[in-house]
Amino acid sequence: MAPLQVHVKHTGKTLDVNLDTSLPPAVFKDAVYQVTGVPPERMKVMIKGGVLKDDTDWKKVAPKAGQTFMVIGAAGELPKPPEKPIVFLEDMDESEIAEALSLPVGLKNLGNTCYMNATVQAMRAIPELQTALSTSPHLDVLPRALRDLYSNMSRTTEGYIPTTFLTVLRQAVPQFGEIDRSGKNGMLGGYAQQGIDAEECWTQLANGLKEVPGIDATGNTVAGGRRFVDQFMMAEMHRELKCDEAPEEPSTVTIEKVLKIECNISATTNYMHTGIKDAMNSQLDKNSPSLGRQAVYSQTSRLSRLPSYLTVHMVRFAWRRDIGKKAKIMRKVKFASEFDALEVVTDELKSKLTPVSSRLKSIEKERAERRKVRKRTKVAQEASSSSRPAEENTDVEMAPSEVPGDLEEESVYRARELQELEALADADLKSDYGCSVTGLYDLVAIVTHKGADADAGHYIGFVKKSVFHAKSGDGPAFDEDDEDWYKFDDDKVSVFPREKLGTIDGGGEDASAYVLLYRSKPLA
């Protein structure tokens, strides 16, 4: 349908505007803004029976050519022409389009490869990994293929076909190239999908990256130094084994490097942190040298090193002897969007982390309160300015750099906080670049499993939006209150509201959190 020529009346002036009823009202409001200077957020367009809203159905309004709409709202400065000429999508190459659009791209499913797609997307939540891959002059085949995959994904807006990476992965890990001869997936001779593929894929991919050189704080490759995985993804577990039946028997202590910590799920597990504690406190039977027989031992495990990126494996698949196969544990287990790891570390590490951890918790509350104050002030100023007549509103707009109330610029607070936290941070931890110096974590990526069968189902990746909008001097600042996520269902990418995270903590056949990636909270 062709656009309608309508009129808008504002401050005694009647202006012509085009109205396309096939487009949402927000587009019409923007057109009104172009001629009146009234920003859409403080604009009221009067229609029969009320005010035009962004979700108003044009069919109910039934506008006609020549109709006049009354517009209420204080005008600001008219929009300025763009500094650079407008370039339409059809005139861009794919690289320019990818930069223009913020929605990340998905990966095409090449036949039971959802486990790989979800894992690759989740690992994108580690920007330091991409830095290490792109700066290292010498890489093995699998890391090089992952580097090229991430590079190609950043230069397109279409769902990318990861054929080369899949081929290299199957060569590096032959089990991912096994053929399904059962025919249960409806494609006899196709590639098999095993129930624990996503967790295995994460582990195998991390192992395949172990020779990638580490990086320093500036992002440069550290020649002859620690490897990237050891720096940023590897934790150290302190395990102590004691004989319950012979307390006088000396305990055995071992230190083990681990890529993930496990969350055991039992009939009483309701929360992730209790499942992690259960996995770290266990009992086993073994031969006692002092008793000369089998005895019960208690094993207590605690983390003696926390990496910047901590992986949690929700143990959702277990072998059932009664049916002779793996089964999925579908119990609902709530996971945390913020994780305090101080409860699962050694006493020595806890003493190093506690000062900075306690102060950072207080600082985060102060930051949240400042954001609330700024938002309340902004709303109050907009309401005040919109209530004034247009002629009285020419010089009352707050400059973008002006700070509401008695608050200083946020950068002033952040610099002061960083200086305070740096003084509290343990020197040994600060020298171990790539470890967590706070012990506090934010959840940044999730891999879920959907389905009741451990030998089938579907994997989906979720990555926090803020990961793709890291702080930089270019472009608009990312809203720190935006806690939404991106959902990567193979090549289908969508925004996943934070409020829906509770729907993927299990309890049925729908998507259940399986692998979770936590990022250490930074000092700045």
Coordinates of C-alpha atoms in Angstrom, one line a residue:
M1 CA 0.0 0.0 0.0
A2 CA 1.3 3.5 -0.9
P3 CA 2.1 5.9 1.9
L4 CA -0.6 8.3 2.9
Q5 CA 0.0 12.1 2.8
V6 CA -1.1 13.4 6.3
H7 CA -0.6 16.5 8.3
V8 CA 0.7 17.0 11.8
K9 CA -0.1 20.1 13.9
H10 CA 2.5 21.3 16.4
T11 CA 2.9 24.7 18.1
G12 CA 0.4 26.2 15.7
K13 CA 2.2 25.0 12.6
T14 CA 0.8 22.4 10.2
L15 CA 3.4 20.2 8.5
D16 CA 3.2 17.5 5.9
V17 CA 4.3 13.9 6.7
N18 CA 4.1 10.6 4.9
L19 CA 2.4 7.7 6.9
D20 CA 3.0 4.1 5.8
T21 CA 0.5 1.9 7.6
S22 CA 2.6 -1.2 6.7
L23 CA 5.3 0.0 9.1
P24 CA 5.1 0.3 12.9
P25 CA 4.0 3.6 14.5
A26 CA 7.6 4.2 15.7
V27 CA 8.6 4.8 12.1
F28 CA 5.8 7.5 11.8
K29 CA 7.0 9.1 15.0
D30 CA 10.5 9.3 13.6
A31 CA 9.1 11.0 10.5
V32 CA 7.3 13.5 12.8
Y33 CA 10.5 14.1 14.7
Q34 CA 12.3 15.0 11.4
V35 CA 9.9 17.9 10.8
T36 CA 9.1 19.0 14.4
G37 CA 12.2 18.3 16.3
V38 CA 10.2 16.6 19.1
P39 CA 12.1 13.5 20.2
P40 CA 10.0 10.3 20.0
E41 CA 10.6 9.6 23.7
R42 CA 8.8 12.8 24.7
M43 CA 6.3 12.9 21.9
K44 CA 2.6 12.4 22.1
V45 CA 0.6 11.9 18.9
M46 CA -3.1 12.2 19.6
I47 CA -5.5 9.8 17.9
K48 CA -9.1 9.1 18.4
G49 CA -9.5 7.5 21.9
G50 CA -6.0 8.3 23.2
V51 CA -2.4 8.5 22.3
L52 CA -0.5 6.6 19.5
K53 CA 1.7 3.9 21.0
D54 CA 4.5 2.0 19.5
D55 CA 2.3 -1.2 19.4
T56 CA -0.9 0.5 18.2
D57 CA -2.6 -1.3 15.3
W58 CA -3.0 1.0 12.3
K59 CA -6.1 -0.9 11.3
K60 CA -7.9 0.3 14.4
V61 CA -6.7 3.9 13.8
A62 CA -7.8 3.7 10.1
P63 CA -5.9 6.9 9.0
K64 CA -6.9 8.6 5.9
A65 CA -5.1 10.8 3.4
G66 CA -5.2 14.4 4.4
Q67 CA -5.9 13.6 8.1
T68 CA -4.4 15.9 10.7
F69 CA -2.7 14.6 13.9
M70 CA -2.1 16.8 16.9
V71 CA 1.5 16.4 18.3
I72 CA 2.3 17.4 21.8
G73 CA 5.9 17.7 23.2
A74 CA 8.7 20.2 23.6
A75 CA 11.0 20.4 20.5
G76 CA 14.7 20.0 20.9
E77 CA 17.3 20.7 18.3
L78 CA 16.3 19.4 14.8
P79 CA 18.3 16.4 13.8
K80 CA 21.5 17.2 12.0
P81 CA 22.4 15.6 8.7
P82 CA 24.9 12.7 9.1
E83 CA 28.6 13.6 9.0
K84 CA 29.1 10.7 6.6
P85 CA 26.8 10.0 3.6
I86 CA 24.2 7.3 4.3
V87 CA 25.2 3.9 2.8
F88 CA 22.4 1.4 2.3
L89 CA 22.9 -2.3 3.1
E90 CA 22.5 -3.2 -0.6
D91 CA 25.5 -1.0 -1.4
M92 CA 27.7 -2.5 1.3
D93 CA 30.0 -5.6 0.9
E94 CA 29.4 -8.3 3.5
S95 CA 32.3 -7.1 5.7
E96 CA 30.8 -3.6 6.0
I97 CA 27.4 -5.0 6.7
A98 CA 28.7 -7.2 9.5
E99 CA 30.2 -4.1 11.1
A100 CA 27.0 -2.2 10.7
L101 CA 24.7 -4.8 12.3
S102 CA 25.2 -5.8 15.9
L103 CA 23.5 -9.2 15.8
P104 CA 26.2 -11.9 15.7
V105 CA 26.0 -14.6 13.1
G106 CA 25.1 -18.2 13.6
L107 CA 26.5 -21.5 12.2
K108 CA 24.8 -23.8 9.8
N109 CA 24.1 -27.3 11.0
L110 CA 26.0 -29.8 8.8
G111 CA 24.2 -32.9 10.1
N112 CA 24.2 -33.5 13.9
T113 CA 26.8 -30.7 14.4
C114 CA 24.7 -28.6 16.9
Y115 CA 27.1 -29.7 19.7
M116 CA 30.0 -28.1 17.8
N117 CA 28.1 -25.0 16.8
A118 CA 27.0 -24.3 20.4
T119 CA 30.5 -24.9 21.8
V120 CA 32.2 -22.6 19.2
Q121 CA 29.7 -19.8 20.0
A122 CA 30.2 -20.2 23.8
M123 CA 34.0 -20.0 23.4
R124 CA 33.5 -16.6 21.6
A125 CA 32.8 -15.3 25.1
I126 CA 36.6 -15.5 25.6
P127 CA 37.9 -12.4 23.7
E128 CA 41.4 -13.1 24.9
L129 CA 41.3 -16.4 23.0
Q130 CA 40.7 -14.6 19.7
T131 CA 43.5 -12.2 20.5
A132 CA 45.9 -15.1 21.2
L133 CA 44.9 -16.9 18.0
S134 CA 45.2 -13.8 15.8
T135 CA 48.6 -12.7 17.2
S136 CA 50.4 -16.0 17.4
P137 CA 52.7 -16.5 14.3
H138 CA 52.7 -20.3 14.5
L139 CA 49.6 -22.3 15.2
D140 CA 48.7 -26.0 14.8
V141 CA 46.0 -27.1 12.4
L142 CA 43.0 -27.0 14.8
P143 CA 43.8 -23.6 16.4
R144 CA 44.4 -22.1 13.0
A145 CA 41.1 -23.5 11.8
L146 CA 39.3 -21.9 14.8
R147 CA 41.1 -18.6 14.2
D148 CA 39.9 -18.6 10.6
L149 CA 36.4 -19.6 11.6
Y150 CA 36.0 -16.7 14.0
S151 CA 37.6 -14.3 11.5
N152 CA 35.1 -15.4 8.8
M153 CA 32.1 -15.1 11.2
S154 CA 33.0 -11.5 11.9
R155 CA 32.9 -10.6 8.2
T156 CA 29.5 -11.8 7.3
T157 CA 25.8 -11.3 8.2
E158 CA 24.6 -14.7 7.0
G159 CA 24.7 -18.0 8.8
Y160 CA 28.2 -19.3 8.2
I161 CA 28.9 -22.8 6.9
P162 CA 31.8 -24.2 9.1
T163 CA 32.8 -27.0 6.7
T164 CA 36.6 -26.5 7.0
F165 CA 36.6 -26.3 10.7
L166 CA 34.3 -29.4 11.0
T167 CA 36.7 -31.4 8.8
V168 CA 39.7 -30.4 10.9
L169 CA 37.9 -31.1 14.1
R170 CA 37.0 -34.6 12.9
Q171 CA 40.5 -35.2 11.9
A172 CA 41.8 -34.0 15.3
V173 CA 39.2 -35.9 17.3
P174 CA 38.1 -39.0 15.3
Q175 CA 35.2 -39.8 17.6
F176 CA 33.3 -36.8 16.2
G177 CA 33.5 -38.4 12.8
E178 CA 31.9 -41.7 13.9
I179 CA 29.1 -43.0 11.6
D180 CA 25.6 -43.7 13.0
R181 CA 24.7 -47.1 11.8
S182 CA 21.6 -47.5 13.9
G183 CA 19.3 -45.4 11.7
K184 CA 17.6 -43.9 14.7
N185 CA 18.2 -40.4 13.5
G186 CA 16.5 -41.2 10.2
M187 CA 19.7 -41.1 8.2
L188 CA 21.4 -44.4 8.0
G189 CA 25.2 -43.8 7.5
G190 CA 25.1 -40.2 8.7
Y191 CA 27.3 -38.9 11.5
A192 CA 26.4 -40.0 15.0
Q193 CA 25.5 -37.6 17.8
Q194 CA 26.4 -38.8 21.2
G195 CA 24.7 -37.5 24.3
I196 CA 27.8 -35.9 25.8
D197 CA 29.2 -34.4 22.6
A198 CA 29.0 -30.8 23.7
E199 CA 30.9 -31.3 26.9
E200 CA 33.4 -33.6 25.2
C201 CA 33.7 -31.1 22.3
W202 CA 34.5 -28.3 24.9
T203 CA 37.1 -30.4 26.5
Q204 CA 38.7 -31.7 23.3
L205 CA 38.7 -28.2 21.8
A206 CA 40.4 -26.8 24.9
N207 CA 42.9 -29.6 24.8
G208 CA 43.5 -28.8 21.1
L209 CA 44.3 -25.2 22.1
K210 CA 46.9 -26.1 24.8
E211 CA 49.9 -25.3 22.6
V212 CA 48.5 -21.8 21.7
P213 CA 51.1 -19.3 23.2
G214 CA 50.0 -17.1 26.0
I215 CA 49.6 -13.3 25.8
D216 CA 50.6 -10.4 28.0
A217 CA 48.3 -7.6 29.3
T218 CA 48.8 -5.7 26.0
G219 CA 47.7 -8.7 23.9
N220 CA 51.1 -9.5 22.5
T221 CA 52.3 -13.1 22.3
V222 CA 54.6 -14.2 25.1
A223 CA 57.3 -16.3 23.4
G224 CA 58.5 -19.2 25.5
G225 CA 56.1 -18.4 28.3
R226 CA 52.9 -20.0 29.6
R227 CA 50.3 -21.3 27.2
F228 CA 47.0 -19.6 26.7
V229 CA 44.8 -22.4 28.2
D230 CA 47.1 -22.6 31.2
Q231 CA 46.8 -18.9 31.7
F232 CA 43.1 -18.2 31.2
M233 CA 41.2 -21.5 31.4
M234 CA 43.0 -23.9 33.7
A235 CA 42.3 -24.2 37.4
E236 CA 44.3 -26.1 39.9
M237 CA 42.6 -28.5 42.3
H238 CA 44.1 -29.3 45.7
R239 CA 42.9 -32.8 46.8
E240 CA 43.4 -34.3 50.2
L241 CA 42.6 -38.0 50.9
K242 CA 42.1 -39.1 54.5
C243 CA 41.3 -42.6 55.9
D244 CA 38.1 -42.4 58.0
E245 CA 38.9 -45.7 59.8
A246 CA 42.5 -44.8 60.6
P247 CA 42.8 -41.1 61.6
E248 CA 46.4 -41.6 62.5
E249 CA 47.3 -42.6 58.9
P250 CA 49.0 -39.7 57.1
S251 CA 46.8 -38.0 54.5
T252 CA 47.7 -37.9 50.8
V253 CA 47.7 -34.5 49.0
T254 CA 47.8 -34.1 45.2
I255 CA 47.6 -31.0 43.0
E256 CA 45.7 -31.5 39.7
K257 CA 45.1 -29.2 36.8
V258 CA 41.5 -29.1 35.7
L259 CA 39.7 -27.5 32.8
K260 CA 36.3 -27.6 34.5
I261 CA 34.7 -28.2 37.8
E262 CA 31.7 -30.5 38.1
C263 CA 28.2 -30.0 39.6
N264 CA 26.9 -33.4 40.7
I265 CA 23.1 -33.7 40.5
S266 CA 21.4 -35.9 43.0
A267 CA 17.8 -36.3 44.1
T268 CA 18.3 -33.5 46.6
T269 CA 20.3 -31.0 44.5
N270 CA 18.4 -27.8 43.9
Y271 CA 21.2 -25.3 43.4
M272 CA 24.4 -25.3 41.4
H273 CA 26.7 -24.3 44.3
T274 CA 25.5 -27.2 46.4
G275 CA 26.1 -29.6 43.5
I276 CA 29.7 -28.3 43.2
K277 CA 30.3 -28.7 46.9
D278 CA 29.0 -32.3 46.7
A279 CA 31.4 -33.1 43.9
M280 CA 34.3 -31.6 45.9
N281 CA 33.5 -33.7 49.0
S282 CA 33.3 -37.4 48.3
Q283 CA 34.0 -40.8 49.8
L284 CA 35.6 -43.9 48.2
D285 CA 36.9 -47.3 49.2
K286 CA 40.6 -48.1 48.7
N287 CA 43.2 -50.3 50.3
S288 CA 44.6 -48.9 53.6
P289 CA 48.3 -49.6 54.1
S290 CA 48.0 -49.1 57.8
L291 CA 45.0 -51.4 58.2
G292 CA 46.0 -53.9 55.5
R293 CA 42.5 -54.0 54.1
Q294 CA 39.9 -52.0 52.2
A295 CA 38.7 -48.9 54.1
V296 CA 36.6 -45.8 53.6
Y297 CA 38.4 -42.6 52.7
S298 CA 37.1 -39.1 52.5
Q299 CA 38.4 -36.9 49.7
T300 CA 38.2 -33.1 50.1
S301 CA 38.9 -31.0 47.0
R302 CA 39.4 -27.3 46.9
L303 CA 40.6 -24.9 44.1
S304 CA 44.1 -23.5 44.7
R305 CA 44.1 -21.5 41.5
L306 CA 41.1 -19.7 39.8
P307 CA 41.4 -18.9 36.1
S308 CA 39.9 -15.9 34.5
Y309 CA 37.4 -18.2 32.8
L310 CA 35.9 -20.9 35.0
T311 CA 33.9 -23.7 33.3
V312 CA 31.2 -25.6 35.2
H313 CA 30.0 -28.9 33.9
M314 CA 26.4 -29.8 35.0
V315 CA 26.7 -33.7 35.2
R316 CA 23.4 -34.4 33.5
F317 CA 24.2 -37.8 32.0
A318 CA 24.8 -40.9 34.1
W319 CA 25.0 -44.6 33.5
R320 CA 22.0 -46.5 34.7
R321 CA 22.7 -50.1 35.5
D322 CA 19.0 -51.1 35.5
I323 CA 18.5 -50.2 31.9
G324 CA 22.1 -50.6 30.7
K325 CA 22.6 -47.2 29.1
K326 CA 23.2 -43.5 29.7
A327 CA 20.2 -41.5 30.9
K328 CA 19.6 -37.8 31.3
I329 CA 19.1 -36.3 34.7
M330 CA 16.3 -33.8 34.1
R331 CA 16.1 -32.4 37.6
K332 CA 15.7 -28.6 37.9
V333 CA 19.0 -27.1 39.2
K334 CA 19.2 -23.3 39.6
F335 CA 22.5 -21.8 38.4
A336 CA 23.8 -18.5 39.4
S337 CA 24.4 -15.5 37.0
E338 CA 27.0 -14.4 39.5
F339 CA 29.3 -16.9 41.3
D340 CA 31.3 -16.4 44.4
A341 CA 34.1 -19.0 44.3
L342 CA 35.5 -18.3 47.7
E343 CA 33.4 -21.1 49.2
V344 CA 35.3 -23.7 47.1
V345 CA 38.9 -22.5 47.3
T346 CA 41.7 -23.4 49.7
D347 CA 42.1 -21.4 52.9
E348 CA 45.4 -20.0 51.6
L349 CA 43.8 -18.7 48.4
K350 CA 40.7 -17.5 50.3
S351 CA 42.9 -15.3 52.5
K352 CA 44.4 -13.7 49.3
L353 CA 41.1 -13.1 47.6
T354 CA 38.9 -11.9 50.6
P355 CA 40.1 -8.3 50.9
V356 CA 39.5 -7.3 47.2
S357 CA 36.4 -9.6 46.9
S358 CA 34.7 -7.9 49.9
R359 CA 35.5 -4.4 48.7
L360 CA 34.4 -5.1 45.1
K361 CA 31.0 -6.4 46.3
S362 CA 30.5 -3.0 48.1
I363 CA 31.7 -1.1 45.0
E364 CA 29.3 -2.9 42.7
K365 CA 26.4 -1.8 45.0
E366 CA 27.6 1.8 44.8
R367 CA 27.9 1.6 41.0
A368 CA 24.3 0.3 40.8
E369 CA 23.0 3.1 43.0
R370 CA 24.8 5.7 40.9
R371 CA 23.2 4.3 37.7
K372 CA 19.8 4.5 39.4
V373 CA 20.4 8.1 40.4
R374 CA 21.4 9.1 36.9
K375 CA 18.4 7.4 35.3
R376 CA 16.0 9.0 37.8
T377 CA 17.5 12.4 37.1
K378 CA 17.3 12.0 33.4
V379 CA 13.7 10.9 33.5
A380 CA 12.8 13.9 35.8
Q381 CA 14.6 16.3 33.4
E382 CA 12.9 15.0 30.4
A383 CA 9.5 15.2 32.1
S384 CA 10.2 18.7 33.2
S385 CA 11.4 19.9 29.7
S386 CA 8.4 18.2 27.9
S387 CA 6.0 20.1 30.2
R388 CA 7.3 23.5 29.2
P389 CA 6.1 25.4 26.2
A390 CA 8.4 25.1 23.2
E391 CA 9.4 28.8 23.2
E392 CA 10.6 28.4 26.8
N393 CA 12.6 25.3 26.2
T394 CA 15.3 26.6 23.9
D395 CA 18.2 26.8 26.3
V396 CA 17.3 24.3 29.0
E397 CA 18.6 21.1 27.5
M398 CA 21.3 19.4 29.6
A399 CA 24.6 19.0 27.7
P400 CA 25.5 15.4 27.1
S401 CA 28.6 15.7 29.4
E402 CA 26.7 17.3 32.3
V403 CA 26.3 15.0 35.3
P404 CA 23.0 14.9 37.2
G405 CA 22.8 15.9 40.8
D406 CA 26.0 16.0 42.8
L407 CA 27.6 13.0 41.0
E408 CA 31.0 13.3 39.3
E409 CA 31.7 11.8 36.0
E410 CA 31.6 8.0 36.1
S411 CA 35.1 7.8 34.9
V412 CA 36.3 9.6 38.0
Y413 CA 34.7 7.0 40.2
R414 CA 36.1 4.1 38.2
A415 CA 39.7 5.5 38.3
R416 CA 39.4 5.9 42.1
E417 CA 37.9 2.4 42.5
L418 CA 40.6 0.8 40.4
Q419 CA 43.3 2.5 42.4
E420 CA 41.8 1.2 45.7
L421 CA 41.2 -2.3 44.4
E422 CA 44.7 -2.5 42.9
A423 CA 46.1 -1.8 46.4
L424 CA 44.0 -4.6 47.9
A425 CA 44.8 -7.2 45.3
D426 CA 47.3 -9.8 46.2
A427 CA 50.7 -9.3 44.6
D428 CA 51.1 -13.0 43.8
L429 CA 47.8 -13.2 42.0
K430 CA 48.5 -10.0 40.1
S431 CA 51.7 -11.4 38.8
D432 CA 49.9 -14.5 37.6
Y433 CA 48.4 -12.9 34.5
G434 CA 45.3 -14.8 33.4
C435 CA 44.1 -15.9 36.9
S436 CA 41.2 -14.4 38.8
V437 CA 42.3 -11.8 41.4
T438 CA 38.8 -11.3 42.8
G439 CA 37.3 -14.8 43.0
L440 CA 34.0 -13.3 41.8
Y441 CA 32.5 -14.3 38.5
D442 CA 29.8 -13.3 36.0
L443 CA 28.1 -15.9 33.8
V444 CA 28.9 -15.1 30.2
A445 CA 28.1 -18.3 28.2
I446 CA 25.9 -21.4 28.4
V447 CA 25.5 -24.6 26.3
T448 CA 22.2 -26.3 26.8
H449 CA 20.9 -29.8 25.9
K450 CA 17.3 -30.3 24.8
G451 CA 15.6 -33.6 24.9
A452 CA 15.2 -36.6 27.1
D453 CA 17.5 -39.0 25.4
A454 CA 21.2 -39.0 26.3
D455 CA 22.2 -40.3 22.9
A456 CA 20.3 -37.7 20.9
G457 CA 18.7 -34.3 21.5
H458 CA 19.8 -30.8 20.5
Y459 CA 22.4 -28.3 21.7
I460 CA 22.0 -24.6 21.8
G461 CA 24.5 -21.9 22.8
F462 CA 23.8 -18.7 24.8
V463 CA 26.2 -15.8 25.1
K464 CA 25.7 -12.6 27.1
K465 CA 25.2 -9.5 24.9
S466 CA 27.8 -7.5 26.7
V467 CA 30.5 -9.9 25.4
F468 CA 29.9 -8.6 21.9
H469 CA 29.8 -5.0 23.0
A470 CA 33.0 -4.7 24.9
K471 CA 33.9 -1.2 26.2
S472 CA 35.8 0.8 23.6
G473 CA 36.1 4.4 22.6
D474 CA 34.2 3.8 19.3
G475 CA 30.5 3.7 18.9
P476 CA 27.8 4.2 21.5
A477 CA 28.4 3.1 25.0
F478 CA 26.8 -0.2 26.0
D479 CA 24.2 0.0 28.7
E480 CA 25.5 -1.7 31.8
D481 CA 22.0 -2.5 32.9
D482 CA 21.4 -4.5 29.7
E483 CA 21.6 -8.1 31.0
D484 CA 20.0 -9.8 27.9
W485 CA 21.6 -12.6 26.0
Y486 CA 22.0 -13.9 22.4
K487 CA 20.6 -17.3 21.7
F488 CA 22.5 -19.4 19.0
D489 CA 20.3 -22.2 17.8
D490 CA 22.6 -23.2 14.9
D491 CA 22.2 -20.4 12.3
K492 CA 19.1 -18.9 14.0
V493 CA 20.2 -16.1 16.3
S494 CA 17.9 -14.1 18.5
V495 CA 17.9 -12.0 21.6
F496 CA 17.1 -14.0 24.8
P497 CA 15.9 -11.9 27.7
R498 CA 17.6 -12.2 31.0
E499 CA 14.2 -12.9 32.7
K500 CA 14.0 -16.2 30.8
L501 CA 17.3 -17.7 32.1
G502 CA 15.2 -19.5 34.7
T503 CA 13.6 -21.5 31.9
I504 CA 16.9 -23.3 31.0
D505 CA 17.8 -24.7 34.5
G506 CA 16.2 -28.1 33.8
G507 CA 13.1 -29.8 35.1
G508 CA 11.9 -31.3 31.8
E509 CA 12.8 -32.3 28.2
D510 CA 13.3 -28.6 27.2
A511 CA 16.7 -27.0 27.1
S512 CA 18.7 -27.6 30.3
A513 CA 22.0 -25.8 31.2
Y514 CA 24.8 -28.3 30.6
V515 CA 28.1 -26.3 30.3
L516 CA 28.4 -22.9 31.9
L517 CA 31.3 -20.4 31.4
Y518 CA 32.0 -17.8 34.1
R519 CA 34.3 -14.8 33.6
S520 CA 36.2 -13.3 36.5
K521 CA 35.0 -9.8 37.5
P522 CA 37.7 -7.3 36.6
L523 CA 39.0 -4.7 39.0
A524 CA 38.1 -1.8 36.6

